[in-house]
């Protein structure tokens, strides 16, 4: 999957928005039948939230959906999903996840694969660059976000 995929680009735009707001640059979109039904970015800083990672924000913004809808969705995220976000993926039965990169953080990809979730990692240079720069400039905030 090329980094020019419009849904991955939408997730990257969400990550940029989060950075512009003073937050952590991780974005996500939830896609159902080639239409974005939920978009979000990490808003832990902006909202003083313990749980608003990019994937969680996208799910929240998608609103209530039936299990049938979730099973047909693809979740795009700029960074490998953490334990919390992977749990939500499993809980709602999302069967496919496209990941912008996993070099700066390796989430629960093996758990997702073991549970039958299709995982594709793009290794987008833009996603990698954005996270490397953020981590370099904000190590304390980054460690807080990943529970270190």
mmCIF file of C-alpha atoms in Angstrom:
data_model
loop_
_atom_site.group_PDB
_atom_site.id
_atom_site.type_symbol
_atom_site.label_atom_id
_atom_site.label_comp_id
_atom_site.label_asym_id
_atom_site.label_seq_id
_atom_site.Cartn_x
_atom_site.Cartn_y
_atom_site.Cartn_z
ATOM 1 C CA UNK A 1 0.000 0.000 0.000
ATOM 2 C CA UNK A 2 1.576 3.283 -1.050
ATOM 3 C CA UNK A 3 1.977 6.120 1.453
ATOM 4 C CA UNK A 4 -0.192 8.137 -0.942
ATOM 5 C CA UNK A 5 -3.243 6.073 0.029
ATOM 6 C CA UNK A 6 -5.926 8.701 0.721
ATOM 7 C CA UNK A 7 -7.015 7.085 3.973
ATOM 8 C CA UNK A 8 -3.464 6.914 5.311
ATOM 9 C CA UNK A 9 -3.043 10.534 4.232
ATOM 10 C CA UNK A 10 -6.193 11.417 6.201
ATOM 11 C CA UNK A 11 -4.688 9.736 9.279
ATOM 12 C CA UNK A 12 -1.433 11.663 8.741
ATOM 13 C CA UNK A 13 -3.409 14.906 8.496
ATOM 14 C CA UNK A 14 -5.040 14.048 11.819
ATOM 15 C CA UNK A 15 -1.580 13.486 13.324
ATOM 16 C CA UNK A 16 -0.433 16.896 12.047
ATOM 17 C CA UNK A 17 -3.524 18.497 13.554
ATOM 18 C CA UNK A 18 -2.726 16.936 16.903
ATOM 19 C CA UNK A 19 0.807 18.312 16.752
ATOM 20 C CA UNK A 20 -0.488 21.782 15.826
ATOM 21 C CA UNK A 21 -2.769 21.647 18.885
ATOM 22 C CA UNK A 22 0.212 20.925 21.143
ATOM 23 C CA UNK A 23 -0.454 17.208 21.392
ATOM 24 C CA UNK A 24 1.149 13.967 20.289
ATOM 25 C CA UNK A 25 1.208 13.469 16.496
ATOM 26 C CA UNK A 26 -0.704 10.234 16.088
ATOM 27 C CA UNK A 27 -3.763 10.125 13.856
ATOM 28 C CA UNK A 28 -6.318 7.556 12.832
ATOM 29 C CA UNK A 29 -9.354 7.090 10.609
ATOM 30 C CA UNK A 30 -12.012 4.392 10.639
ATOM 31 C CA UNK A 31 -13.130 3.466 7.130
ATOM 32 C CA UNK A 32 -16.311 1.612 6.215
ATOM 33 C CA UNK A 33 -16.932 0.683 2.585
ATOM 34 C CA UNK A 34 -14.389 3.229 1.319
ATOM 35 C CA UNK A 35 -15.815 6.075 3.405
ATOM 36 C CA UNK A 36 -14.322 7.613 6.528
ATOM 37 C CA UNK A 37 -16.871 7.250 9.319
ATOM 38 C CA UNK A 38 -14.583 8.305 12.156
ATOM 39 C CA UNK A 39 -11.423 10.353 12.375
ATOM 40 C CA UNK A 40 -9.297 11.356 15.307
ATOM 41 C CA UNK A 41 -5.925 12.133 16.758
ATOM 42 C CA UNK A 42 -4.215 11.726 20.079
ATOM 43 C CA UNK A 43 -5.845 14.336 22.332
ATOM 44 C CA UNK A 44 -4.594 13.274 25.751
ATOM 45 C CA UNK A 45 -2.818 16.601 26.236
ATOM 46 C CA UNK A 46 -5.529 18.769 24.721
ATOM 47 C CA UNK A 47 -8.375 17.164 26.703
ATOM 48 C CA UNK A 48 -6.446 16.121 29.813
ATOM 49 C CA UNK A 49 -7.549 12.583 28.948
ATOM 50 C CA UNK A 50 -6.118 9.279 30.056
ATOM 51 C CA UNK A 51 -7.441 7.393 27.022
ATOM 52 C CA UNK A 52 -7.796 9.603 23.940
ATOM 53 C CA UNK A 53 -5.193 7.996 21.729
ATOM 54 C CA UNK A 54 -5.696 8.513 17.985
ATOM 55 C CA UNK A 55 -7.493 5.218 17.461
ATOM 56 C CA UNK A 56 -9.743 5.748 20.476
ATOM 57 C CA UNK A 57 -10.604 9.260 19.265
ATOM 58 C CA UNK A 58 -11.490 7.936 15.792
ATOM 59 C CA UNK A 59 -13.727 5.266 17.321
ATOM 60 C CA UNK A 60 -15.372 7.846 19.569
ATOM 61 C CA UNK A 61 -15.970 10.193 16.635
ATOM 62 C CA UNK A 62 -17.493 7.360 14.594
ATOM 63 C CA UNK A 63 -20.249 7.105 17.196
ATOM 64 C CA UNK A 64 -22.160 3.946 17.988
ATOM 65 C CA UNK A 65 -21.973 1.377 15.232
ATOM 66 C CA UNK A 66 -23.320 -2.129 14.914
ATOM 67 C CA UNK A 67 -20.993 -5.094 15.166
ATOM 68 C CA UNK A 68 -21.634 -5.744 11.465
ATOM 69 C CA UNK A 69 -20.290 -2.296 10.567
ATOM 70 C CA UNK A 70 -17.152 -2.695 12.690
ATOM 71 C CA UNK A 71 -16.438 -6.080 11.087
ATOM 72 C CA UNK A 72 -16.413 -4.388 7.667
ATOM 73 C CA UNK A 73 -14.170 -1.505 8.770
ATOM 74 C CA UNK A 74 -10.503 -0.853 8.171
ATOM 75 C CA UNK A 75 -8.671 1.163 10.804
ATOM 76 C CA UNK A 76 -5.825 3.333 9.552
ATOM 77 C CA UNK A 77 -3.379 4.613 12.139
ATOM 78 C CA UNK A 78 -0.095 6.446 11.821
ATOM 79 C CA UNK A 79 1.558 4.388 14.576
ATOM 80 C CA UNK A 80 1.430 0.774 15.724
ATOM 81 C CA UNK A 81 -1.522 0.419 18.157
ATOM 82 C CA UNK A 82 -0.775 0.178 21.867
ATOM 83 C CA UNK A 83 -2.395 -2.365 24.186
ATOM 84 C CA UNK A 84 -5.417 -0.167 24.899
ATOM 85 C CA UNK A 85 -6.130 0.589 21.245
ATOM 86 C CA UNK A 86 -5.501 -3.022 20.241
ATOM 87 C CA UNK A 87 -8.018 -4.078 22.873
ATOM 88 C CA UNK A 88 -10.608 -1.784 21.286
ATOM 89 C CA UNK A 89 -9.827 -3.225 17.855
ATOM 90 C CA UNK A 90 -10.426 -6.720 19.217
ATOM 91 C CA UNK A 91 -13.498 -5.725 21.221
ATOM 92 C CA UNK A 92 -15.250 -4.223 18.208
ATOM 93 C CA UNK A 93 -14.147 -6.899 15.768
ATOM 94 C CA UNK A 94 -12.283 -4.657 13.343
ATOM 95 C CA UNK A 95 -10.631 -7.139 11.011
ATOM 96 C CA UNK A 96 -8.043 -5.041 9.196
ATOM 97 C CA UNK A 97 -5.540 -2.425 10.397
ATOM 98 C CA UNK A 98 -3.210 -0.368 8.217
ATOM 99 C CA UNK A 99 -0.279 1.066 10.199
ATOM 100 C CA UNK A 100 1.791 4.031 9.053
ATOM 101 C CA UNK A 101 4.891 2.891 10.930
ATOM 102 C CA UNK A 102 6.164 0.723 13.771
ATOM 103 C CA UNK A 103 9.829 1.731 13.951
ATOM 104 C CA UNK A 104 9.412 4.322 16.702
ATOM 105 C CA UNK A 105 6.937 2.195 18.672
ATOM 106 C CA UNK A 106 5.947 -1.441 18.322
ATOM 107 C CA UNK A 107 2.461 -1.986 19.649
ATOM 108 C CA UNK A 108 0.468 -5.190 19.976
ATOM 109 C CA UNK A 109 0.694 -6.293 16.350
ATOM 110 C CA UNK A 110 1.493 -9.889 17.229
ATOM 111 C CA UNK A 111 -1.544 -10.093 19.515
ATOM 112 C CA UNK A 112 -3.748 -8.701 16.761
ATOM 113 C CA UNK A 113 -2.315 -11.127 14.195
ATOM 114 C CA UNK A 114 -2.749 -14.036 16.609
ATOM 115 C CA UNK A 115 -6.431 -13.082 16.885
ATOM 116 C CA UNK A 116 -6.882 -13.093 13.111
ATOM 117 C CA UNK A 117 -6.601 -9.376 12.415
ATOM 118 C CA UNK A 118 -5.010 -8.483 9.075
ATOM 119 C CA UNK A 119 -2.110 -6.077 9.746
ATOM 120 C CA UNK A 120 -0.257 -4.114 7.101
ATOM 121 C CA UNK A 121 2.658 -1.864 8.046
ATOM 122 C CA UNK A 122 3.517 0.779 5.443
ATOM 123 C CA UNK A 123 6.684 2.256 7.062
ATOM 124 C CA UNK A 124 5.756 5.731 5.835
ATOM 125 C CA UNK A 125 8.798 7.995 5.980
ATOM 126 C CA UNK A 126 6.500 10.891 6.855
ATOM 127 C CA UNK A 127 5.050 9.039 9.850
ATOM 128 C CA UNK A 128 8.506 7.950 11.008
ATOM 129 C CA UNK A 129 9.962 11.448 10.667
ATOM 130 C CA UNK A 130 7.061 13.050 12.524
ATOM 131 C CA UNK A 131 7.334 10.643 15.469
ATOM 132 C CA UNK A 132 11.147 10.691 15.659
ATOM 133 C CA UNK A 133 11.137 14.483 15.815
ATOM 134 C CA UNK A 134 8.359 14.544 18.404
ATOM 135 C CA UNK A 135 10.028 11.919 20.619
ATOM 136 C CA UNK A 136 13.370 13.748 20.405
ATOM 137 C CA UNK A 137 11.769 17.059 21.449
ATOM 138 C CA UNK A 138 9.289 15.644 24.015
ATOM 139 C CA UNK A 139 10.680 12.473 25.603
ATOM 140 C CA UNK A 140 8.853 12.954 28.924
ATOM 141 C CA UNK A 141 5.468 13.463 27.269
ATOM 142 C CA UNK A 142 6.073 10.535 24.921
ATOM 143 C CA UNK A 143 6.968 8.224 27.802
ATOM 144 C CA UNK A 144 3.797 9.301 29.622
ATOM 145 C CA UNK A 145 1.715 8.468 26.560
ATOM 146 C CA UNK A 146 3.100 4.939 26.269
ATOM 147 C CA UNK A 147 3.019 4.272 30.016
ATOM 148 C CA UNK A 148 6.762 4.379 30.745
#
